Short mmCIF file of N, CA and C in Angstrom, two decimals:
data_model
loop_
_atom_site.label_atom_id
_atom_site.label_comp_id
_atom_site.label_asym_id
_atom_site.label_seq_id
_atom_site.Cartn_x
_atom_site.Cartn_y
_atom_site.Cartn_z
N MET D 1 52.87 67.73 39.33
CA MET D 1 51.43 67.88 39.11
C MET D 1 51.35 69.34 38.14
N ASN D 2 52.33 70.47 38.56
CA ASN D 2 52.17 71.72 38.06
C ASN D 2 52.39 71.56 36.46
N LEU D 3 53.25 70.66 36.18
CA LEU D 3 53.53 70.44 34.68
C LEU D 3 52.34 69.88 34.04
N PHE D 4 51.63 68.92 34.76
CA PHE D 4 50.36 68.35 34.06
C PHE D 4 49.35 69.47 34.01
N ILE D 5 49.02 70.40 34.64
CA ILE D 5 48.24 71.50 34.81
C ILE D 5 48.72 72.32 33.74
N LEU D 6 49.91 72.58 33.61
CA LEU D 6 50.41 73.53 32.50
C LEU D 6 50.17 72.94 30.85
N THR D 7 50.61 71.64 31.00
CA THR D 7 50.47 70.95 29.62
C THR D 7 48.94 70.97 29.28
N ALA D 8 47.97 70.51 30.43
CA ALA D 8 46.40 70.46 30.07
C ALA D 8 46.06 71.88 29.48
N SER D 9 46.53 72.78 30.20
CA SER D 9 45.94 74.31 29.91
C SER D 9 46.37 74.60 28.64
N LEU D 10 47.60 74.32 28.19
CA LEU D 10 48.20 74.69 26.73
C LEU D 10 47.39 74.13 25.82
N ALA D 11 46.96 72.67 26.09
CA ALA D 11 46.36 71.94 25.02
C ALA D 11 44.99 72.41 25.01
N LEU D 12 44.20 72.97 26.12
CA LEU D 12 43.06 73.42 25.90
C LEU D 12 42.93 74.69 25.17
N PHE D 13 43.94 75.47 25.32
CA PHE D 13 44.19 76.77 24.78
C PHE D 13 44.23 76.75 23.42
N GLY D 14 45.12 75.54 23.00
CA GLY D 14 45.36 75.37 21.54
C GLY D 14 43.99 74.83 20.81
N LEU D 15 43.27 73.94 21.58
CA LEU D 15 42.08 73.56 20.89
C LEU D 15 41.13 74.59 20.81
N SER D 16 41.06 76.00 21.65
CA SER D 16 40.10 76.96 21.63
C SER D 16 40.53 77.61 20.40
N ILE D 17 41.84 77.95 20.24
CA ILE D 17 42.24 78.45 18.98
C ILE D 17 41.78 78.03 17.69
N SER D 18 41.98 76.54 17.75
CA SER D 18 41.58 75.77 16.66
C SER D 18 40.08 76.04 16.22
N PHE D 19 39.27 75.85 17.24
CA PHE D 19 38.02 75.68 17.12
C PHE D 19 37.53 77.29 16.86
N SER D 20 38.13 78.57 17.21
CA SER D 20 37.90 79.65 16.79
C SER D 20 38.15 79.85 15.31
N PHE D 21 39.41 79.29 14.91
CA PHE D 21 39.85 79.65 13.44
C PHE D 21 38.81 78.67 12.52
N LEU D 22 38.39 77.67 13.02
CA LEU D 22 37.34 76.97 12.32
C LEU D 22 36.07 77.53 12.11
N PHE D 23 35.65 78.44 13.24
CA PHE D 23 34.37 78.99 13.28
C PHE D 23 34.30 80.28 12.30
N VAL D 24 35.49 81.07 12.45
CA VAL D 24 35.99 82.26 11.40
C VAL D 24 35.93 81.70 10.00
N PHE D 25 36.66 80.56 9.78
CA PHE D 25 36.68 79.90 8.47
C PHE D 25 35.08 79.69 8.02
N ALA D 26 34.35 79.11 8.91
CA ALA D 26 32.97 78.72 8.37
C ALA D 26 32.21 80.13 8.20
N LEU D 27 32.51 81.07 8.85
CA LEU D 27 31.78 82.36 8.57
C LEU D 27 32.10 82.88 7.49
N ASN D 28 33.37 82.77 6.86
CA ASN D 28 33.83 83.11 5.51
C ASN D 28 33.39 82.26 4.18
N GLN D 29 32.96 81.13 4.50
CA GLN D 29 32.59 80.14 3.51
C GLN D 29 31.33 80.59 2.91
N SER D 30 31.12 80.43 1.63
CA SER D 30 29.85 80.77 0.87
C SER D 30 29.46 79.62 -0.13
N LEU D 31 28.13 79.30 -0.20
CA LEU D 31 27.53 78.46 -1.09
C LEU D 31 26.87 79.10 -2.12
N THR D 32 26.49 78.24 -3.09
CA THR D 32 25.90 78.99 -4.24
C THR D 32 24.45 78.37 -4.57
N TYR D 33 23.47 79.19 -4.49
CA TYR D 33 22.02 78.85 -5.00
C TYR D 33 21.76 78.97 -6.31
N GLU D 34 21.62 78.11 -6.84
CA GLU D 34 21.25 78.16 -8.24
C GLU D 34 19.75 77.52 -8.64
N ASP D 35 18.94 78.28 -9.29
CA ASP D 35 17.56 77.82 -9.72
C ASP D 35 17.31 78.18 -11.12
N PRO D 36 17.37 77.25 -12.01
CA PRO D 36 17.08 77.59 -13.41
C PRO D 36 15.83 78.02 -13.91
N SER D 37 14.68 77.32 -12.85
CA SER D 37 13.41 77.67 -13.19
C SER D 37 13.09 79.19 -12.83
N LEU D 38 13.73 79.74 -11.78
CA LEU D 38 13.77 81.11 -11.53
C LEU D 38 14.53 81.87 -12.28
N GLY D 39 15.63 81.33 -12.81
CA GLY D 39 16.40 82.29 -13.92
C GLY D 39 17.71 82.83 -12.96
N PHE D 40 18.05 82.76 -11.78
CA PHE D 40 18.95 83.36 -11.12
C PHE D 40 19.95 82.40 -10.23
N LYS D 41 20.85 82.92 -9.85
CA LYS D 41 21.81 82.24 -8.99
C LYS D 41 22.53 83.17 -8.17
N PHE D 42 23.19 82.94 -6.86
CA PHE D 42 23.86 83.94 -6.05
C PHE D 42 24.50 83.04 -5.11
N GLN D 43 25.53 83.70 -4.50
CA GLN D 43 26.56 83.21 -3.29
C GLN D 43 25.81 83.69 -2.14
N TYR D 44 25.82 82.82 -0.94
CA TYR D 44 25.35 83.24 0.34
C TYR D 44 26.19 82.57 1.38
N PRO D 45 26.14 83.13 2.61
CA PRO D 45 26.87 82.59 3.60
C PRO D 45 26.66 81.10 3.99
N ALA D 46 27.48 80.21 3.98
CA ALA D 46 27.26 78.91 4.51
C ALA D 46 26.42 78.61 5.62
N LEU D 47 26.51 79.43 6.46
CA LEU D 47 26.01 79.47 7.99
C LEU D 47 24.46 79.63 7.76
N TRP D 48 24.00 80.28 6.43
CA TRP D 48 22.49 80.72 6.29
C TRP D 48 21.89 79.38 5.97
N LYS D 49 22.52 78.46 5.30
CA LYS D 49 21.94 77.25 4.56
C LYS D 49 20.66 76.89 5.35
N GLN D 50 20.72 76.78 6.71
CA GLN D 50 19.71 76.17 7.45
C GLN D 50 18.36 77.11 7.60
N ILE D 51 18.44 78.43 6.83
CA ILE D 51 17.38 79.25 7.18
C ILE D 51 16.85 79.67 5.56
N LEU D 52 17.40 79.05 4.69
CA LEU D 52 17.14 79.22 3.27
C LEU D 52 15.85 78.34 2.78
N GLU D 53 14.76 79.00 2.29
CA GLU D 53 13.59 78.20 1.83
C GLU D 53 12.93 79.04 0.72
N LYS D 54 12.23 77.88 0.02
CA LYS D 54 11.41 78.61 -1.08
C LYS D 54 10.34 79.39 -0.62
N ASP D 55 9.73 80.41 -1.36
CA ASP D 55 8.89 81.15 -0.97
C ASP D 55 7.53 80.33 -1.26
N MET D 56 6.53 80.93 -0.77
CA MET D 56 4.92 80.20 -0.82
C MET D 56 4.66 80.19 -2.26
N GLU D 57 4.83 81.20 -3.03
CA GLU D 57 4.42 81.27 -4.33
C GLU D 57 5.45 80.51 -5.45
N GLY D 58 6.44 80.09 -4.96
CA GLY D 58 7.29 79.41 -5.87
C GLY D 58 8.05 80.38 -6.79
N THR D 59 8.25 81.63 -6.39
CA THR D 59 8.53 82.57 -7.19
C THR D 59 10.14 83.17 -6.70
N GLY D 60 10.46 82.54 -5.67
CA GLY D 60 11.96 83.04 -5.19
C GLY D 60 12.19 82.16 -3.83
N ILE D 61 13.18 82.53 -3.21
CA ILE D 61 13.57 81.94 -1.93
C ILE D 61 13.44 83.15 -0.99
N ALA D 62 13.57 82.62 0.34
CA ALA D 62 13.54 83.60 1.40
C ALA D 62 14.71 83.05 2.63
N PHE D 63 15.34 84.02 3.15
CA PHE D 63 16.20 83.91 4.19
C PHE D 63 15.40 84.54 5.38
N SER D 64 14.63 83.78 6.26
CA SER D 64 13.77 84.42 7.23
C SER D 64 13.45 83.49 8.42
N PRO D 65 13.59 83.90 9.60
CA PRO D 65 14.52 85.24 10.01
C PRO D 65 16.16 84.69 9.89
N LEU D 66 16.61 85.80 9.63
CA LEU D 66 18.24 85.60 9.88
C LEU D 66 18.63 85.43 10.98
N PRO D 67 19.77 84.56 11.18
CA PRO D 67 20.19 84.29 12.70
C PRO D 67 20.58 85.40 13.45
N THR D 68 19.59 85.84 14.38
CA THR D 68 19.57 87.02 15.20
C THR D 68 19.67 86.67 16.63
N SER D 69 20.01 87.53 17.48
CA SER D 69 19.78 87.34 18.91
C SER D 69 18.37 87.46 19.29
N PRO D 70 18.17 87.07 20.56
CA PRO D 70 16.84 87.09 21.15
C PRO D 70 16.34 88.47 21.14
N THR D 71 17.30 89.40 21.31
CA THR D 71 16.65 90.99 21.37
C THR D 71 16.53 91.59 20.01
N GLU D 72 16.79 91.00 18.80
CA GLU D 72 16.63 91.56 17.59
C GLU D 72 15.33 91.20 17.20
N HIS D 73 14.55 91.82 16.53
CA HIS D 73 13.01 91.67 16.23
C HIS D 73 12.86 90.87 15.06
N PHE D 74 13.29 91.39 13.99
CA PHE D 74 13.03 90.68 12.73
C PHE D 74 14.10 90.84 11.53
N ALA D 75 14.12 90.15 10.52
CA ALA D 75 15.04 90.47 9.29
C ALA D 75 14.63 89.51 8.29
N ASP D 76 14.26 90.04 7.11
CA ASP D 76 13.80 89.06 6.05
C ASP D 76 14.59 89.50 4.92
N LEU D 77 15.26 88.51 4.20
CA LEU D 77 15.80 88.82 2.94
C LEU D 77 15.06 87.91 1.87
N LEU D 78 14.51 88.65 0.94
CA LEU D 78 13.56 87.64 -0.15
C LEU D 78 14.43 88.25 -1.49
N ILE D 79 14.59 86.94 -2.33
CA ILE D 79 15.00 87.06 -3.43
C ILE D 79 13.91 86.37 -4.44
N TYR D 80 13.43 87.13 -5.51
CA TYR D 80 12.33 86.52 -6.23
C TYR D 80 12.23 87.34 -7.50
N THR D 81 11.32 86.84 -8.53
CA THR D 81 11.14 87.20 -9.45
C THR D 81 9.46 87.32 -9.70
N THR D 82 9.08 88.36 -10.49
CA THR D 82 7.78 88.58 -10.83
C THR D 82 7.54 89.15 -12.21
N ASP D 83 6.69 89.03 -12.77
CA ASP D 83 6.22 89.38 -14.15
C ASP D 83 6.12 90.88 -14.19
N HIS D 84 6.63 91.52 -15.26
CA HIS D 84 6.83 92.98 -15.30
C HIS D 84 6.30 93.39 -16.52
N GLN D 85 5.52 94.50 -16.78
CA GLN D 85 5.09 95.26 -17.89
C GLN D 85 6.27 96.04 -18.71
N GLU D 86 6.48 95.50 -19.84
CA GLU D 86 7.67 96.03 -20.62
C GLU D 86 7.80 97.65 -20.66
N ASN D 87 6.60 98.26 -20.86
CA ASN D 87 6.76 99.67 -20.99
C ASN D 87 7.03 100.49 -19.65
N ILE D 88 7.28 100.01 -18.37
CA ILE D 88 7.29 100.78 -17.26
C ILE D 88 8.98 100.76 -17.06
N THR D 89 9.37 102.03 -16.49
CA THR D 89 10.92 102.22 -16.46
C THR D 89 11.19 101.64 -14.93
N LEU D 90 12.43 101.73 -14.57
CA LEU D 90 12.84 101.12 -13.26
C LEU D 90 12.26 102.31 -12.47
N LYS D 91 12.36 103.34 -12.71
CA LYS D 91 11.94 104.39 -11.50
C LYS D 91 10.09 104.14 -11.30
N GLN D 92 9.53 103.89 -12.61
CA GLN D 92 8.28 103.68 -12.09
C GLN D 92 7.87 102.56 -11.55
N TYR D 93 8.78 101.36 -11.56
CA TYR D 93 8.67 100.25 -11.11
C TYR D 93 8.82 100.46 -9.44
N LEU D 94 9.83 101.22 -9.08
CA LEU D 94 10.19 101.59 -7.63
C LEU D 94 8.92 102.25 -7.16
N ARG D 95 8.46 103.07 -7.70
CA ARG D 95 7.41 103.90 -7.29
C ARG D 95 6.05 102.98 -7.17
N GLU D 96 5.83 102.12 -7.97
CA GLU D 96 4.74 101.11 -7.73
C GLU D 96 5.09 100.30 -6.70
N PHE D 97 6.44 99.92 -6.58
CA PHE D 97 6.46 98.88 -5.32
C PHE D 97 6.21 99.58 -4.09
N ILE D 98 6.63 100.87 -3.80
CA ILE D 98 6.54 101.82 -2.63
C ILE D 98 5.10 101.73 -2.58
N LEU D 99 4.45 102.12 -3.47
CA LEU D 99 2.82 102.48 -3.40
C LEU D 99 2.01 101.15 -2.85
N GLU D 100 2.67 99.74 -3.19
CA GLU D 100 2.16 98.67 -2.98
C GLU D 100 2.32 98.23 -1.36
N GLN D 101 3.20 99.08 -0.79
CA GLN D 101 3.58 98.58 0.38
C GLN D 101 2.22 99.11 1.41
N LEU D 102 1.77 98.14 2.14
CA LEU D 102 0.64 98.43 3.14
C LEU D 102 0.74 99.71 4.16
N CYS D 103 1.88 99.56 4.66
CA CYS D 103 2.31 100.54 5.70
C CYS D 103 3.97 100.82 5.68
N CYS D 104 4.08 101.80 6.59
CA CYS D 104 5.58 101.66 7.16
C CYS D 104 6.47 102.51 6.24
N VAL D 105 6.44 102.65 5.19
CA VAL D 105 7.27 103.32 4.41
C VAL D 105 7.52 105.02 4.69
N ASP D 106 8.74 105.20 4.87
CA ASP D 106 8.88 106.89 5.24
C ASP D 106 9.40 107.43 3.97
N ASN D 107 8.79 107.99 3.17
CA ASN D 107 9.07 108.59 2.05
C ASN D 107 10.02 109.54 1.96
N GLN D 108 10.08 110.23 3.08
CA GLN D 108 11.10 111.44 3.46
C GLN D 108 12.49 110.69 3.48
N SER D 109 12.64 109.55 3.67
CA SER D 109 13.98 108.86 3.84
C SER D 109 14.26 107.95 2.51
N LEU D 110 13.34 107.97 1.69
CA LEU D 110 13.71 107.06 0.58
C LEU D 110 14.90 107.91 -0.28
N LYS D 111 15.83 106.88 -0.67
CA LYS D 111 16.97 107.10 -1.52
C LYS D 111 17.02 106.06 -2.46
N TYR D 112 17.62 106.44 -3.55
CA TYR D 112 18.00 105.61 -4.73
C TYR D 112 18.78 105.92 -5.51
N ASN D 113 19.64 104.99 -6.30
CA ASN D 113 20.39 105.36 -7.29
C ASN D 113 20.42 104.13 -8.49
N GLU D 114 20.81 104.57 -9.46
CA GLU D 114 20.92 103.60 -10.54
C GLU D 114 22.34 102.88 -10.44
N THR D 115 22.01 101.71 -10.68
CA THR D 115 23.43 100.82 -10.56
C THR D 115 23.04 99.70 -11.45
N LYS D 116 24.04 98.51 -11.31
CA LYS D 116 23.71 97.43 -12.19
C LYS D 116 23.66 96.32 -11.51
N LEU D 117 22.83 95.39 -11.78
CA LEU D 117 22.45 94.08 -11.19
C LEU D 117 22.63 92.93 -12.16
N SER D 118 23.66 92.04 -12.10
CA SER D 118 23.98 91.22 -13.21
C SER D 118 24.17 91.74 -14.45
N GLY D 119 24.86 92.84 -14.49
CA GLY D 119 25.33 93.58 -15.47
C GLY D 119 24.52 94.34 -16.34
N ILE D 120 23.17 94.37 -15.80
CA ILE D 120 21.97 95.13 -16.60
C ILE D 120 21.61 96.28 -15.60
N PRO D 121 21.15 97.42 -16.11
CA PRO D 121 20.43 98.55 -15.17
C PRO D 121 19.64 98.03 -14.20
N SER D 122 19.72 98.60 -13.10
CA SER D 122 18.96 98.33 -11.74
C SER D 122 18.97 99.59 -11.14
N ILE D 123 17.84 99.62 -10.03
CA ILE D 123 17.91 100.58 -8.90
C ILE D 123 18.20 99.94 -7.96
N ASN D 124 18.92 100.63 -6.86
CA ASN D 124 19.14 100.07 -5.38
C ASN D 124 18.61 101.15 -4.65
N ALA D 125 17.43 100.88 -3.95
CA ALA D 125 16.79 102.01 -3.01
C ALA D 125 16.84 101.52 -1.48
N SER D 126 16.64 102.41 -0.50
CA SER D 126 16.58 102.12 0.80
C SER D 126 15.75 103.21 1.37
N TRP D 127 14.99 102.78 2.51
CA TRP D 127 14.02 103.81 3.26
C TRP D 127 13.90 103.30 4.63
N ASN D 128 13.29 104.33 5.52
CA ASN D 128 13.19 103.89 6.88
C ASN D 128 11.89 103.20 6.85
N LEU D 129 11.52 102.28 7.90
CA LEU D 129 10.33 101.75 8.31
C LEU D 129 9.89 102.41 9.42
N ILE D 130 8.78 102.97 9.41
CA ILE D 130 8.20 103.75 10.56
C ILE D 130 6.78 103.23 11.11
N LYS D 131 6.44 103.64 12.44
CA LYS D 131 5.42 103.17 12.84
C LYS D 131 4.27 104.30 12.56
N GLU D 132 3.01 104.25 12.97
CA GLU D 132 1.95 105.27 12.73
C GLU D 132 2.26 106.52 13.41
N ASN D 133 2.90 106.43 14.43
CA ASN D 133 3.55 107.79 15.14
C ASN D 133 4.84 108.29 14.67
N ASN D 134 5.19 107.82 13.36
CA ASN D 134 6.53 108.29 12.61
C ASN D 134 7.82 107.67 13.38
N GLN D 135 7.67 107.07 14.15
CA GLN D 135 9.00 106.47 14.99
C GLN D 135 9.59 105.45 13.90
N VAL D 136 10.88 105.55 13.96
CA VAL D 136 11.55 104.54 13.03
C VAL D 136 11.74 103.34 13.76
N TYR D 137 11.49 102.20 13.18
CA TYR D 137 11.74 100.99 13.73
C TYR D 137 12.46 99.89 13.10
N GLY D 138 12.68 100.37 11.58
CA GLY D 138 13.56 99.39 10.82
C GLY D 138 13.95 100.36 9.58
N LYS D 139 14.57 99.40 8.63
CA LYS D 139 15.05 99.79 7.46
C LYS D 139 14.82 98.78 6.50
N ALA D 140 14.52 99.24 5.21
CA ALA D 140 14.55 98.39 4.10
C ALA D 140 15.45 98.78 2.98
N MET D 141 15.70 97.67 2.36
CA MET D 141 16.82 98.01 0.88
C MET D 141 16.07 97.08 -0.38
N LEU D 142 16.01 97.67 -1.37
CA LEU D 142 15.49 96.89 -2.36
C LEU D 142 16.42 97.12 -3.59
N ASN D 143 16.74 96.03 -4.13
CA ASN D 143 17.64 96.07 -5.48
C ASN D 143 16.84 95.33 -6.47
N PHE D 144 16.70 95.92 -7.62
CA PHE D 144 15.91 95.20 -8.82
C PHE D 144 16.40 95.42 -10.12
N ALA D 145 16.29 94.61 -11.02
CA ALA D 145 16.68 94.71 -12.47
C ALA D 145 15.42 94.09 -13.10
N ILE D 146 15.14 94.50 -14.62
CA ILE D 146 14.15 94.04 -15.42
C ILE D 146 14.78 93.49 -16.64
N LYS D 147 14.55 92.22 -16.95
CA LYS D 147 15.22 91.56 -18.11
C LYS D 147 14.02 90.78 -18.83
N ASP D 148 13.52 91.08 -19.99
CA ASP D 148 12.73 90.18 -20.71
C ASP D 148 11.41 90.18 -20.04
N GLY D 149 10.88 90.87 -19.81
CA GLY D 149 9.34 91.08 -18.89
C GLY D 149 9.37 90.42 -17.45
N ILE D 150 10.69 90.12 -16.93
CA ILE D 150 10.71 89.68 -15.55
C ILE D 150 11.67 90.87 -14.63
N ALA D 151 11.00 90.92 -13.45
CA ALA D 151 11.82 91.86 -12.42
C ALA D 151 12.31 90.81 -11.65
N TYR D 152 13.57 91.10 -11.49
CA TYR D 152 14.47 90.39 -10.47
C TYR D 152 14.74 91.12 -9.17
N VAL D 153 14.28 90.61 -8.09
CA VAL D 153 13.96 91.36 -6.93
C VAL D 153 14.73 90.98 -5.78
N ILE D 154 15.66 91.78 -5.20
CA ILE D 154 16.32 91.27 -3.98
C ILE D 154 15.74 92.53 -2.83
N HIS D 155 15.08 92.15 -1.79
CA HIS D 155 14.29 92.78 -0.86
C HIS D 155 14.93 92.48 0.55
N TYR D 156 15.49 93.36 1.14
CA TYR D 156 15.89 93.25 2.54
C TYR D 156 15.44 94.14 3.50
N ASP D 157 14.60 93.68 4.45
CA ASP D 157 14.13 94.59 5.84
C ASP D 157 14.29 94.10 6.93
N ALA D 158 14.74 94.99 7.99
CA ALA D 158 14.87 94.29 9.19
C ALA D 158 14.87 95.65 10.42
N ASN D 159 14.85 95.22 11.37
CA ASN D 159 14.82 96.41 12.51
C ASN D 159 16.23 97.07 12.51
N VAL D 160 16.29 98.11 12.94
CA VAL D 160 17.55 99.12 12.83
C VAL D 160 18.80 98.36 12.97
N GLU D 161 18.99 97.69 14.32
CA GLU D 161 20.22 97.01 14.68
C GLU D 161 20.52 95.90 13.74
N THR D 162 19.44 95.09 13.62
CA THR D 162 19.95 93.89 12.72
C THR D 162 19.94 94.31 11.22
N PHE D 163 19.38 95.40 10.79
CA PHE D 163 19.70 95.80 9.24
C PHE D 163 21.19 95.84 9.33
N ALA D 164 21.71 96.73 10.09
CA ALA D 164 23.11 97.22 10.07
C ALA D 164 24.03 96.13 10.26
N ARG D 165 23.62 95.00 10.96
CA ARG D 165 24.44 93.78 11.14
C ARG D 165 24.58 93.03 10.23
N TRP D 166 23.59 92.63 9.33
CA TRP D 166 23.51 91.93 8.11
C TRP D 166 23.87 92.30 7.01
N LEU D 167 23.74 94.04 6.67
CA LEU D 167 23.83 94.55 5.62
C LEU D 167 25.16 94.21 4.63
N PRO D 168 26.25 94.09 5.16
CA PRO D 168 27.48 93.57 4.47
C PRO D 168 27.23 92.28 3.87
N GLU D 169 26.73 91.19 4.62
CA GLU D 169 26.31 90.00 3.69
C GLU D 169 25.41 89.94 2.62
N VAL D 170 24.44 90.84 3.05
CA VAL D 170 23.20 91.11 2.01
C VAL D 170 23.86 91.80 0.86
N GLU D 171 24.84 93.02 0.95
CA GLU D 171 25.61 93.59 -0.06
C GLU D 171 26.22 92.62 -0.94
N LYS D 172 27.16 91.50 -0.24
CA LYS D 172 27.93 90.46 -0.92
C LYS D 172 26.86 89.41 -1.84
N ILE D 173 25.70 89.24 -1.14
CA ILE D 173 24.73 88.34 -2.03
C ILE D 173 24.36 89.09 -3.16
N THR D 174 23.95 90.42 -3.17
CA THR D 174 23.54 91.28 -4.30
C THR D 174 24.61 91.43 -5.18
N SER D 175 25.96 91.46 -4.87
CA SER D 175 26.88 91.62 -6.05
C SER D 175 27.14 90.39 -6.61
N SER D 176 26.96 89.28 -6.00
CA SER D 176 27.15 87.92 -6.63
C SER D 176 25.95 87.62 -7.48
N PHE D 177 24.78 88.27 -7.42
CA PHE D 177 23.51 87.88 -7.84
C PHE D 177 23.82 87.84 -9.54
N LYS D 178 23.33 86.60 -10.11
CA LYS D 178 23.47 86.43 -11.56
C LYS D 178 22.22 86.19 -12.21
N ILE D 179 21.68 86.72 -13.24
CA ILE D 179 20.55 86.07 -14.06
C ILE D 179 21.20 85.14 -15.02
N ILE D 180 20.46 83.87 -14.97
CA ILE D 180 21.03 82.84 -15.82
C ILE D 180 20.01 82.40 -17.02
N ASP D 181 20.41 82.20 -18.05
CA ASP D 181 19.33 82.07 -19.05
C ASP D 181 18.93 80.42 -19.16
#
């Protein structure tokens, strides 16, 4: 009888290790989203497939809400295109984007740097999201580039805990982002 219990225990232990390995393997898998009508493609975690949807305007896609626990309030990742005036610089576009936000931008926390997105100049910016009483409740990140009169935008915002949790995956998506002709 003890040999049976030992054998069964070892079999269950082996199965749990196998399922754990498969789960970790699935976490590391990525899929490619490609849409020639939007002019871009990128890789994203395979587990996010069920939350990928086209936005209402048909100018991009959204991952919203990201898979979070019940205690995490919100997380949105939007990747989209928008028409852009040719004579506006990246810094001017960032300023306009911030001014268009109806609330919540903590200008004191705004940080940005010039970088590359799909091999062309871009700006990567981040800031805190605040309530009317200046209490920080979230963070936002924006990465965008402009090519041929079109702005390619990656916008991520979430409550503070969720932002940090999903930032590595969002950064992988951003680094894999490619503008296609």
